[in-house]
PDB file of N, CA and C in Angstrom:
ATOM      1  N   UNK P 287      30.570   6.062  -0.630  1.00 83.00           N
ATOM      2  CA  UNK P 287      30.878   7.259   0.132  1.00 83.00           C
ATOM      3  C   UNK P 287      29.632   7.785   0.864  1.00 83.00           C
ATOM      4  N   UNK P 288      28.266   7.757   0.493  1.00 85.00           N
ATOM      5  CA  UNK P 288      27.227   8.125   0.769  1.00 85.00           C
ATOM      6  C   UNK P 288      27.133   7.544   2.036  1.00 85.00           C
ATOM      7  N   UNK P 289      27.402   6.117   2.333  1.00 86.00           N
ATOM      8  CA  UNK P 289      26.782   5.685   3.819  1.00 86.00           C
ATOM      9  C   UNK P 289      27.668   6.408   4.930  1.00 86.00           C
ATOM     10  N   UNK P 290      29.260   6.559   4.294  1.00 92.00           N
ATOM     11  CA  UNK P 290      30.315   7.269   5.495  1.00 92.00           C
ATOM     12  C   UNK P 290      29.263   8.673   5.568  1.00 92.00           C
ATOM     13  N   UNK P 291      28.887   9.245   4.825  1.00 93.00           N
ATOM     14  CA  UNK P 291      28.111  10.997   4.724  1.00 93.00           C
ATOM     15  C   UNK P 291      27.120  10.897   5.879  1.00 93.00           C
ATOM     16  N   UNK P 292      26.166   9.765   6.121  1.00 92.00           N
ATOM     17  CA  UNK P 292      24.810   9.483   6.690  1.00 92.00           C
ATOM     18  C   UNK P 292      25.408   8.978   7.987  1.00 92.00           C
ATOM     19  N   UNK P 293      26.833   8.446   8.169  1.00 92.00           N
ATOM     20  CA  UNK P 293      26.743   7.819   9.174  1.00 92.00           C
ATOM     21  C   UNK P 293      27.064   8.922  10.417  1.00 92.00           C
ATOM     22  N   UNK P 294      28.229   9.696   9.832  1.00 95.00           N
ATOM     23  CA  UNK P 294      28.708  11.018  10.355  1.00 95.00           C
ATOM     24  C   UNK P 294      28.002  11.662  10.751  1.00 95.00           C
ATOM     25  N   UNK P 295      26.851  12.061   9.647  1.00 95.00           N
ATOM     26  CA  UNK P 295      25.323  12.884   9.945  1.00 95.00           C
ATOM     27  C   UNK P 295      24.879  12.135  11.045  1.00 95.00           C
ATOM     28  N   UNK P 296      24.516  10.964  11.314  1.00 94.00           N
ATOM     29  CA  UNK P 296      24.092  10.700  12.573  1.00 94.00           C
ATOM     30  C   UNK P 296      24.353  10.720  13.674  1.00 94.00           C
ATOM     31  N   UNK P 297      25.958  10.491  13.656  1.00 95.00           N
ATOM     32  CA  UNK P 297      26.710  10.473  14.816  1.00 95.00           C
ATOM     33  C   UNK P 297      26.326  12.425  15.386  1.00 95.00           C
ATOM     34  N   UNK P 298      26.275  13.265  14.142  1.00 97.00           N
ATOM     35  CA  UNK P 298      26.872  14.895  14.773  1.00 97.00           C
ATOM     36  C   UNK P 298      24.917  14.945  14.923  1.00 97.00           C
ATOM     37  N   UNK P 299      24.173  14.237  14.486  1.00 95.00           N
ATOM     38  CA  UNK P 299      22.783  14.955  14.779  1.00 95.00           C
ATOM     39  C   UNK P 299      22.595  14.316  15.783  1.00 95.00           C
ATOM     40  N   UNK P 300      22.481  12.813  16.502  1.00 95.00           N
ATOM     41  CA  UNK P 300      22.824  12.301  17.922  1.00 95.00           C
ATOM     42  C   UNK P 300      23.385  12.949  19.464  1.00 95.00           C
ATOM     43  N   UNK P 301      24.792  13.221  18.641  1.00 95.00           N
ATOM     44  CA  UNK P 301      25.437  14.292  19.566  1.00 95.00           C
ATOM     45  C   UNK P 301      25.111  15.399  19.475  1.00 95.00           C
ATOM     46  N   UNK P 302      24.112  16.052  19.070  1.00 97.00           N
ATOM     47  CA  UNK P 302      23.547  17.391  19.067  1.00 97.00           C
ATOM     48  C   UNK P 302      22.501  17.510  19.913  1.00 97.00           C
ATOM     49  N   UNK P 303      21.673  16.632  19.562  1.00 96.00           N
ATOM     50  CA  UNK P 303      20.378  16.210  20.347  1.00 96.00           C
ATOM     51  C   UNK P 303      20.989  15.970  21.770  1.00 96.00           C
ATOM     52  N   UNK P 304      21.822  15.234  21.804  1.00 95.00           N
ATOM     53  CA  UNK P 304      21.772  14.314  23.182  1.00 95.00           C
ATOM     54  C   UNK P 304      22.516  15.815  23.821  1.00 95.00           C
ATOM     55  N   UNK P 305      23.115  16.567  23.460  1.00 97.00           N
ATOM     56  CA  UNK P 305      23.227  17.801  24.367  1.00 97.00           C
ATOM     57  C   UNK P 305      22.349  18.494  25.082  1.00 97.00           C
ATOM     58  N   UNK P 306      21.106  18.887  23.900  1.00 96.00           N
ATOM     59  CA  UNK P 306      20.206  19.398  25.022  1.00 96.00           C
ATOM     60  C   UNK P 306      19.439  18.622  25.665  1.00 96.00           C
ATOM     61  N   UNK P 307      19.290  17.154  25.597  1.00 95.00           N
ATOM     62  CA  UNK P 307      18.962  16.316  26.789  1.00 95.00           C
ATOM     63  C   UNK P 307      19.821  16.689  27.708  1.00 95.00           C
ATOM     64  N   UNK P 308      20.958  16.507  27.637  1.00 96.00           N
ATOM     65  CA  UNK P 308      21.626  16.283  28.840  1.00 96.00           C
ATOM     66  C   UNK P 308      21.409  17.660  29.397  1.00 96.00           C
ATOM     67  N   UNK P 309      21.520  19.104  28.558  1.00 97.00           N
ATOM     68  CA  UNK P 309      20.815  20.081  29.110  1.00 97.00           C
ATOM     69  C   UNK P 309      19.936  20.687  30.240  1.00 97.00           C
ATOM     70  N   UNK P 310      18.808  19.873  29.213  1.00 96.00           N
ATOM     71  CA  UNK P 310      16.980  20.371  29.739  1.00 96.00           C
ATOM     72  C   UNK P 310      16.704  18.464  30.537  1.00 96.00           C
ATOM     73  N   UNK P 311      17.448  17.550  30.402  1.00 96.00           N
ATOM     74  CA  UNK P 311      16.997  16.148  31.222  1.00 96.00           C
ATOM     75  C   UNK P 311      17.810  16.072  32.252  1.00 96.00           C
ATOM     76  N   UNK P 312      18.999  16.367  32.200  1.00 95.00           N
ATOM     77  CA  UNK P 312      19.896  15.515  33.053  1.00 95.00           C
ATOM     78  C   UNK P 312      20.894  16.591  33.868  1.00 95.00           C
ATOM     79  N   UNK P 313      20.030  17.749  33.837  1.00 95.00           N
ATOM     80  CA  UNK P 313      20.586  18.898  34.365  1.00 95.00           C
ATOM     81  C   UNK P 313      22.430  19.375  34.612  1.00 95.00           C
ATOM     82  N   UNK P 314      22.735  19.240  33.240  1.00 96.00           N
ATOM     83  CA  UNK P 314      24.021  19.470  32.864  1.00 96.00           C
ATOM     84  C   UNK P 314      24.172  21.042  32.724  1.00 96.00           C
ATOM     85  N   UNK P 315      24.964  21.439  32.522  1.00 97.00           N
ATOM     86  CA  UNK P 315      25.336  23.026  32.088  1.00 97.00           C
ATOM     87  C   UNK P 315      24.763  23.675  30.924  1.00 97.00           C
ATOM     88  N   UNK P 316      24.232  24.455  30.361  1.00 96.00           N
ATOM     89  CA  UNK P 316      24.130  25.658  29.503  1.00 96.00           C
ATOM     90  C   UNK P 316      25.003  25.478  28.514  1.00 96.00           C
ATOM     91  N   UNK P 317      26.689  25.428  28.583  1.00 97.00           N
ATOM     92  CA  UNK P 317      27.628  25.445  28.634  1.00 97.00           C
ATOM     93  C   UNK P 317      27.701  23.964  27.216  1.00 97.00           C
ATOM     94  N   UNK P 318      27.339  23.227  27.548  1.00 97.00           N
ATOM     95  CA  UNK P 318      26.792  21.855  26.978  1.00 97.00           C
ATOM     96  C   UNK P 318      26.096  22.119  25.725  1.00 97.00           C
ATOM     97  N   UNK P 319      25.401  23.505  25.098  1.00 97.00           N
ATOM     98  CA  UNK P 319      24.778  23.965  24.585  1.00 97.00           C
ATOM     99  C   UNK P 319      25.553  24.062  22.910  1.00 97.00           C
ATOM    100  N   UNK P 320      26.548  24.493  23.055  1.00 98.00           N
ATOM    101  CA  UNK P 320      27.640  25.124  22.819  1.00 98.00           C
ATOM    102  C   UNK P 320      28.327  24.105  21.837  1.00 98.00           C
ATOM    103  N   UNK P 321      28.324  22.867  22.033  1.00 97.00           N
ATOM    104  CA  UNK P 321      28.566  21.835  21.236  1.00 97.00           C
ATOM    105  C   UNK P 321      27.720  21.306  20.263  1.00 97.00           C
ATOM    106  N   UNK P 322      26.620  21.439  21.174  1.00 97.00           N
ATOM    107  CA  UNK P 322      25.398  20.939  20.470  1.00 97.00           C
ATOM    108  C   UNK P 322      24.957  21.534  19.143  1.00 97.00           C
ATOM    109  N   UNK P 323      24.835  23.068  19.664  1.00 98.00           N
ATOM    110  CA  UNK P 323      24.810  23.660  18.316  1.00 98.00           C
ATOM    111  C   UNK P 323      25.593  23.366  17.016  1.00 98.00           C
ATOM    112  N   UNK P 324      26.925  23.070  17.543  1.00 98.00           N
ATOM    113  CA  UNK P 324      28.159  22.707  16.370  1.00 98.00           C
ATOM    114  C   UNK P 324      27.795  21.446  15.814  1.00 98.00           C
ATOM    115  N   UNK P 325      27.542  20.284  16.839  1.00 98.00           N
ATOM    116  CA  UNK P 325      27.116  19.363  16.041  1.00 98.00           C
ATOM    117  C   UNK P 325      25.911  18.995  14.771  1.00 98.00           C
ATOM    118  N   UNK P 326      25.123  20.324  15.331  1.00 97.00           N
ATOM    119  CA  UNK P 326      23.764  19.854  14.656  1.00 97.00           C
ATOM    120  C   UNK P 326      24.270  20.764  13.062  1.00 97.00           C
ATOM    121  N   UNK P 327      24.640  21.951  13.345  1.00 98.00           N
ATOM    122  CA  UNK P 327      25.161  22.731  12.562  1.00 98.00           C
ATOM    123  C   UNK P 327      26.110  21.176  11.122  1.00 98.00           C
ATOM    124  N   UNK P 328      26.335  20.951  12.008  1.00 98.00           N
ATOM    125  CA  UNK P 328      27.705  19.728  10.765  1.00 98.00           C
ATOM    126  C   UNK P 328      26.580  18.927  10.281  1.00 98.00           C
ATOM    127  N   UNK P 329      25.785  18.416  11.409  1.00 96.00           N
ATOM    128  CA  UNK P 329      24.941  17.718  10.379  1.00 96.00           C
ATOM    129  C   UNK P 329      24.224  18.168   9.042  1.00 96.00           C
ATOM    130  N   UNK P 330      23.568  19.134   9.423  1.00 95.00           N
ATOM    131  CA  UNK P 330      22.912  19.869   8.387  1.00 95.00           C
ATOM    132  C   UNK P 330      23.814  19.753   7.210  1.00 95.00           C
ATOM    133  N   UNK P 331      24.918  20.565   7.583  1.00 96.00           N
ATOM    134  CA  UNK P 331      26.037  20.318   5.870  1.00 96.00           C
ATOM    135  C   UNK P 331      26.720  19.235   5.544  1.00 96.00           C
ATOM    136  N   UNK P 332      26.340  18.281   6.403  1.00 95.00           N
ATOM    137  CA  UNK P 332      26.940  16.729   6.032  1.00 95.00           C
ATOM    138  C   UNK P 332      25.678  16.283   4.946  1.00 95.00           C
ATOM    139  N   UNK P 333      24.842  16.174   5.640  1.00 92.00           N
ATOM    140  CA  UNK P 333      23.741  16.005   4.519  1.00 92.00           C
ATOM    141  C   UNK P 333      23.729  17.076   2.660  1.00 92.00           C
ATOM    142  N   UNK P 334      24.172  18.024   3.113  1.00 93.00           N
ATOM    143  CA  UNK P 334      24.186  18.322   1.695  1.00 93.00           C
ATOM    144  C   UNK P 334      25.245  17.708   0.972  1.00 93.00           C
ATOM    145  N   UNK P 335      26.211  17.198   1.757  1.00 93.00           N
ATOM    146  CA  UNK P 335      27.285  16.057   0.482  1.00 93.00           C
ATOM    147  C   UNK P 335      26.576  15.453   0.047  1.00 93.00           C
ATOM    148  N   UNK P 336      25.665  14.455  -0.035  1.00 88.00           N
ATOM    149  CA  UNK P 336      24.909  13.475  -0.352  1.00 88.00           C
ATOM    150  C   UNK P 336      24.543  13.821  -1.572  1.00 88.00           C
ATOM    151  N   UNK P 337      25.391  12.867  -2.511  1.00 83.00           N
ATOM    152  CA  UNK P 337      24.539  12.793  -3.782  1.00 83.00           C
ATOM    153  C   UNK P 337      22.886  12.150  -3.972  1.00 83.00           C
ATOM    154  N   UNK P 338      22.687  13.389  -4.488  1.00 81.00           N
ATOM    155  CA  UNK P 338      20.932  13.397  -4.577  1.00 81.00           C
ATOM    156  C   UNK P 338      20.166  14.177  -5.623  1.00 81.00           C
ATOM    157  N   UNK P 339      18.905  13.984  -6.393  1.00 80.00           N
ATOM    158  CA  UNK P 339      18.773  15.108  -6.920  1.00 80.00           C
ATOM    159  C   UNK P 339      17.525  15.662  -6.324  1.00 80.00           C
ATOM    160  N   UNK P 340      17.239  15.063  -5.018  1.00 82.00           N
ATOM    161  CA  UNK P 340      15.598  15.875  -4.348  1.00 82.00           C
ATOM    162  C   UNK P 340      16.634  15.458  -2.441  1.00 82.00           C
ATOM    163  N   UNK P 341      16.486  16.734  -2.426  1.00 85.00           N
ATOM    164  CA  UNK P 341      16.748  16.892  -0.508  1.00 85.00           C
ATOM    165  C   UNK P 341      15.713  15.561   0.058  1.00 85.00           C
ATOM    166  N   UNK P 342      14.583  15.755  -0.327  1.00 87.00           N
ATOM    167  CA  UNK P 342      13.776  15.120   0.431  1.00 87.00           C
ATOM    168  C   UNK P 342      13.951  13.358   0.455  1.00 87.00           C
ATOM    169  N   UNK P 343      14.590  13.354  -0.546  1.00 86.00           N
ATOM    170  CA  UNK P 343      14.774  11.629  -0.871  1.00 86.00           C
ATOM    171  C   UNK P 343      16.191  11.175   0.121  1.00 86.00           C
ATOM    172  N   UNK P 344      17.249  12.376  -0.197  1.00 86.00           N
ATOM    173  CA  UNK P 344      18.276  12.149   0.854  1.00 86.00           C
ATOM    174  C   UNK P 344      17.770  11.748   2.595  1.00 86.00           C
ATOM    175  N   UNK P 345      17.090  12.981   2.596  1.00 88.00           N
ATOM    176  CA  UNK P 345      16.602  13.135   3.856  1.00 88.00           C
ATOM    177  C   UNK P 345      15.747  11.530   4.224  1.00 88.00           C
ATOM    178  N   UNK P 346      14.969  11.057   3.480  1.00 88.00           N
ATOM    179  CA  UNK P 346      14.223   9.692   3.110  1.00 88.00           C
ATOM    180  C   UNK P 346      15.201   8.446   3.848  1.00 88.00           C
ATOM    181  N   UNK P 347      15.865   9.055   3.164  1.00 87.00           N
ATOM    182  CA  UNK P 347      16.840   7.653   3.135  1.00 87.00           C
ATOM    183  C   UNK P 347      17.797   7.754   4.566  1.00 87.00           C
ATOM    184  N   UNK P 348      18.333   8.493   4.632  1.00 90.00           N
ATOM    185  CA  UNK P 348      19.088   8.957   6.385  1.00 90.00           C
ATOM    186  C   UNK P 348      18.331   8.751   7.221  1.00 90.00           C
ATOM    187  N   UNK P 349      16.856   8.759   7.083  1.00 91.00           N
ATOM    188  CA  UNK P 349      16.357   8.397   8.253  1.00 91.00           C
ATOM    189  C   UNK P 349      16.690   7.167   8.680  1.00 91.00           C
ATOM    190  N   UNK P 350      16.782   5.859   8.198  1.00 92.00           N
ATOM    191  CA  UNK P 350      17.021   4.329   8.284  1.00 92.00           C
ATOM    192  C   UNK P 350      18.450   4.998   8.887  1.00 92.00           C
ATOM    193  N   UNK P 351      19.332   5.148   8.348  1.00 91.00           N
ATOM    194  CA  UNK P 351      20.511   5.255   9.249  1.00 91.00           C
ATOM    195  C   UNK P 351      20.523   5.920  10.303  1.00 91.00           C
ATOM    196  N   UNK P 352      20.068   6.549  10.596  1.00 92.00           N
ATOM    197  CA  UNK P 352      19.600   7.679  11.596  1.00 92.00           C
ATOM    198  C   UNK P 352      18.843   6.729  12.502  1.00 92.00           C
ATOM    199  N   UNK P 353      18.214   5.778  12.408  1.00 95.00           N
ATOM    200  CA  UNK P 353      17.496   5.093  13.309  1.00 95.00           C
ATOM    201  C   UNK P 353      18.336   3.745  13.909  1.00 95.00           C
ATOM    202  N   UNK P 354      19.257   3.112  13.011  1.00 94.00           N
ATOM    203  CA  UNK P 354      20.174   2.511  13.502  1.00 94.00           C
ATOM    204  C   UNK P 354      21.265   2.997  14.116  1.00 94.00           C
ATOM    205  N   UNK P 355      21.698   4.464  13.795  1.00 94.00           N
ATOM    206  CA  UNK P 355      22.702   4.878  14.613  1.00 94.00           C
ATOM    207  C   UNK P 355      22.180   5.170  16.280  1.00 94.00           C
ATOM    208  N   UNK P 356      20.644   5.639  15.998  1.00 94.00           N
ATOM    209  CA  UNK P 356      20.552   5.765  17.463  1.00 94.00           C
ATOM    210  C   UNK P 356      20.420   5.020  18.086  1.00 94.00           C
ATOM    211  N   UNK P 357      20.303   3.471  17.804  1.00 96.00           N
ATOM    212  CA  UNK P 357      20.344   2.380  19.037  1.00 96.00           C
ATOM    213  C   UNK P 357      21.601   1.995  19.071  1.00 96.00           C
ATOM    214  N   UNK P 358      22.605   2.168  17.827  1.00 95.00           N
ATOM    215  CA  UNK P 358      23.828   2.195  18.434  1.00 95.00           C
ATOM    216  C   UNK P 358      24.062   3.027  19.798  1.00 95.00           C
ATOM    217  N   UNK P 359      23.957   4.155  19.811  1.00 93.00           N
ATOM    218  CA  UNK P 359      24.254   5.416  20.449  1.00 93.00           C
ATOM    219  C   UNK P 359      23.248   4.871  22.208  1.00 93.00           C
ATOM    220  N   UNK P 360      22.376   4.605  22.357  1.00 94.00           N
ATOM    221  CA  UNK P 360      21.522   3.796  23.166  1.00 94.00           C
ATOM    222  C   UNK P 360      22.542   2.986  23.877  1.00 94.00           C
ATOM    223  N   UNK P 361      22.945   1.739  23.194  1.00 96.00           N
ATOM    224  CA  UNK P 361      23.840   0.664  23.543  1.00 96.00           C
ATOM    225  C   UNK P 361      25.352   1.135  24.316  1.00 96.00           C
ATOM    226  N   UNK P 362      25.850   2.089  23.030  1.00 95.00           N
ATOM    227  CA  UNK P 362      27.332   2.443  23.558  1.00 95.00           C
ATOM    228  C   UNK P 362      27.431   3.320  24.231  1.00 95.00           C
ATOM    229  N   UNK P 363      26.666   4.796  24.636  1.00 91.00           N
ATOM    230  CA  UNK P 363      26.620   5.656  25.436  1.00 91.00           C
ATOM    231  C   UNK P 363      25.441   5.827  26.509  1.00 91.00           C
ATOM    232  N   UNK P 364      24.194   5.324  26.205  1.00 90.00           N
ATOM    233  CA  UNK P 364      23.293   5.127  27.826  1.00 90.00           C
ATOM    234  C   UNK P 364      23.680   3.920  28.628  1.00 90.00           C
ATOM    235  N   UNK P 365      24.169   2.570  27.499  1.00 95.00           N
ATOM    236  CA  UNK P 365      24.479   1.837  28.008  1.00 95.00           C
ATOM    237  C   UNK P 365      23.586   0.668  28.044  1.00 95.00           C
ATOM    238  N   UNK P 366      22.700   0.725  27.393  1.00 96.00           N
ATOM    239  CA  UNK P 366      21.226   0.030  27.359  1.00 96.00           C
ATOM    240  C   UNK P 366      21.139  -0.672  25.811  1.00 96.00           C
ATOM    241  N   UNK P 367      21.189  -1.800  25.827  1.00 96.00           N
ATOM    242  CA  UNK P 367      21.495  -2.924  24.845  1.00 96.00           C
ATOM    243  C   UNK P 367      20.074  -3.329  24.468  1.00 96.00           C
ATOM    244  N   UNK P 368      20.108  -2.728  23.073  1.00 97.00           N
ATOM    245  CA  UNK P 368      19.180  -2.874  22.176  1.00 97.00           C
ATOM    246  C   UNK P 368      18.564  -3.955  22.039  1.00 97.00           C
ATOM    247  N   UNK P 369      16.799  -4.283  22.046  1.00 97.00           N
ATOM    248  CA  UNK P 369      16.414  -5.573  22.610  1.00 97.00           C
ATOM    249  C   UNK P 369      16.272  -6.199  20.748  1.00 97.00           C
ATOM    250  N   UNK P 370      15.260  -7.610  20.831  1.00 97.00           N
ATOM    251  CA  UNK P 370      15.434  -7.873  18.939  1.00 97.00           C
ATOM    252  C   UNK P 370      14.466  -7.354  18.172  1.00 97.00           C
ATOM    253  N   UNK P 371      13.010  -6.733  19.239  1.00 98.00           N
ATOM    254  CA  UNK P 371      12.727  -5.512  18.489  1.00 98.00           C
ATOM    255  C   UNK P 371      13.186  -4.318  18.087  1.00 98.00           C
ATOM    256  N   UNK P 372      13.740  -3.750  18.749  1.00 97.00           N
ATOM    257  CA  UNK P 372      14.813  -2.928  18.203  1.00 97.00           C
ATOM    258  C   UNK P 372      15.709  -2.923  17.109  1.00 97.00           C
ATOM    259  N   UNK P 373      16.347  -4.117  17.444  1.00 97.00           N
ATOM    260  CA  UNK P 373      17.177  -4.716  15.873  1.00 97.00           C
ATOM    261  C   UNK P 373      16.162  -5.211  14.576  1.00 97.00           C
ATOM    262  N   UNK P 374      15.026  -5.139  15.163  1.00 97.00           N
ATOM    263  CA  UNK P 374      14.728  -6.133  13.596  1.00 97.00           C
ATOM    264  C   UNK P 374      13.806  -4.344  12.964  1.00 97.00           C
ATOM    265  N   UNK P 375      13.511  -3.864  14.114  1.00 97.00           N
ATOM    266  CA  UNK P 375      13.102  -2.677  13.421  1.00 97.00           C
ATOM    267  C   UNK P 375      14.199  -2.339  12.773  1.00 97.00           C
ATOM    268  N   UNK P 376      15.315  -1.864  13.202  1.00 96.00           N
ATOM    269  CA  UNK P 376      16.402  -0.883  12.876  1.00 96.00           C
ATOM    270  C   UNK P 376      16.713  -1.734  11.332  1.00 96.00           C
ATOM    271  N   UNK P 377      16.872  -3.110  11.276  1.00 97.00           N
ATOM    272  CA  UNK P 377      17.039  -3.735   9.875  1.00 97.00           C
ATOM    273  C   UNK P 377      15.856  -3.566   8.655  1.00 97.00           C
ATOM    274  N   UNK P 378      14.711  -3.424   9.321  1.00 97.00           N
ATOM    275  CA  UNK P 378      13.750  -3.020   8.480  1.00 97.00           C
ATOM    276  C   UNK P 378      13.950  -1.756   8.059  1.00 97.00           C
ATOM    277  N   UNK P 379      14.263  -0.734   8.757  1.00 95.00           N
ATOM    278  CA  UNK P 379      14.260   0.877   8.283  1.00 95.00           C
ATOM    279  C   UNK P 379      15.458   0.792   7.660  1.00 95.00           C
ATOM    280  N   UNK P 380      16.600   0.117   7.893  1.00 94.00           N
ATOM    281  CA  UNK P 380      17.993   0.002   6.888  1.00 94.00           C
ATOM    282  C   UNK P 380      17.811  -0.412   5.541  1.00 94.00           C
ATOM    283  N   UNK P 381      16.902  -1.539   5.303  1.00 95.00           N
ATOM    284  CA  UNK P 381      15.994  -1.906   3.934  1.00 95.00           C
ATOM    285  C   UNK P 381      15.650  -1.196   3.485  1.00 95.00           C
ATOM    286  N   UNK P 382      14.154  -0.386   3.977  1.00 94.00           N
ATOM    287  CA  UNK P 382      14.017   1.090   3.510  1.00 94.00           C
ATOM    288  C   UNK P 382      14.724   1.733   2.655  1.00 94.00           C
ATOM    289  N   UNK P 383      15.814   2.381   3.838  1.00 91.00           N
ATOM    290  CA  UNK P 383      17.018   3.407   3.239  1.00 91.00           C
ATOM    291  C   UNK P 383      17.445   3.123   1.582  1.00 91.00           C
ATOM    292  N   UNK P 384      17.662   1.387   1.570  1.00 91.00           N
ATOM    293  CA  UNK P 384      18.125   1.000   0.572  1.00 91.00           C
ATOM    294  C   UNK P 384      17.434   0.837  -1.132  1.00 91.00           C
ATOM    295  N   UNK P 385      16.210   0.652  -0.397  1.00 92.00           N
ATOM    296  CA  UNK P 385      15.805   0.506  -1.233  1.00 92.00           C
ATOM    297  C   UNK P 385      15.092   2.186  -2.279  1.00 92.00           C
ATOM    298  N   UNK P 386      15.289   3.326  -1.016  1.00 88.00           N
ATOM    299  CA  UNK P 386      14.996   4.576  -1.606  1.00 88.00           C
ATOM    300  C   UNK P 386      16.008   5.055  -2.435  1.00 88.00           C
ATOM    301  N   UNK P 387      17.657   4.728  -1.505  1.00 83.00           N
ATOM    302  CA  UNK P 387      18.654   5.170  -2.010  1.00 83.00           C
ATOM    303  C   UNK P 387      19.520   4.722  -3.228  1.00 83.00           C
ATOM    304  N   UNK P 388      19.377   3.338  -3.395  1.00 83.00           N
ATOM    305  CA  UNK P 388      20.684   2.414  -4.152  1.00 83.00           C
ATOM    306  C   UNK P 388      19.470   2.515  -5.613  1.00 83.00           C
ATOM    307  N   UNK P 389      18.885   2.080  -6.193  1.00 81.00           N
ATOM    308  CA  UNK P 389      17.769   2.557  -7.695  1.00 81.00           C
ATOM    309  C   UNK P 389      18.505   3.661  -8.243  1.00 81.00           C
ATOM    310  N   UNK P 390      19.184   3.389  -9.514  1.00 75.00           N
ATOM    311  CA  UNK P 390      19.199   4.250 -10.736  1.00 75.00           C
ATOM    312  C   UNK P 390      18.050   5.026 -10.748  1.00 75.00           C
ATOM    313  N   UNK P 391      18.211   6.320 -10.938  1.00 73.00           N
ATOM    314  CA  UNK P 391      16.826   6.745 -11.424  1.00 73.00           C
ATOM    315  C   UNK P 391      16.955   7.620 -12.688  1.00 73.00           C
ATOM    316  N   UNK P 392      16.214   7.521 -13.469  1.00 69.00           N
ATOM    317  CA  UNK P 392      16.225   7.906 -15.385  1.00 69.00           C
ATOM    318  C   UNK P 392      16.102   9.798 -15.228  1.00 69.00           C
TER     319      UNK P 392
END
């Protein structure tokens, strides 16, 4: 259940961000603002589902997903196809994740 929690979180912190780009970069509306806030807002409490017993380790570990979702997000919405540095980073920081997140800890 944890990776659906992180993946969501990325998708609503992505689409949060990429609002006020499109904002303050790409001279979109104000108006655009308005979502953004909502999204980032969900993220924040998506992340507290996450079974965890230190924020900071959650937070640890979302980053790796958080870094693969955004070259998803790159690929499927700028449109710009992730080169194999990109991928072999994004598999390295997914390792990461795993290896912070999946450990029993006593």
């Amino acid at each position: 259940m944890t990776i659906f929690i992180y993946a969501a979180a990325a998708l609503a912190e992505i689409a949060g961000c990429f609002a006020f780009w499109a904002w303050l970069k790409l001279d979109r509306s104000a108006l655009w603002l308005v979502p953004g806030l909502f999204s980032l807002a969900l993220f924040a409490w998506l992340l507290t589902l996450v079974p965890s017993d230190a924020a900071g380790r959650a937070y640890a570990a979302y980053g790796g997903v958080y870094i693969a979702a955004s070259l998803l997000w790159l690929w499927l919405a700028e449109g710009h196809r992730p080169d194999r540095f990109d991928l072999t980073g994004a598999a390295i920081c997914l390792v990461g994740a795993a290896v912070i997140l999946l450990p029993q800890r006593g």
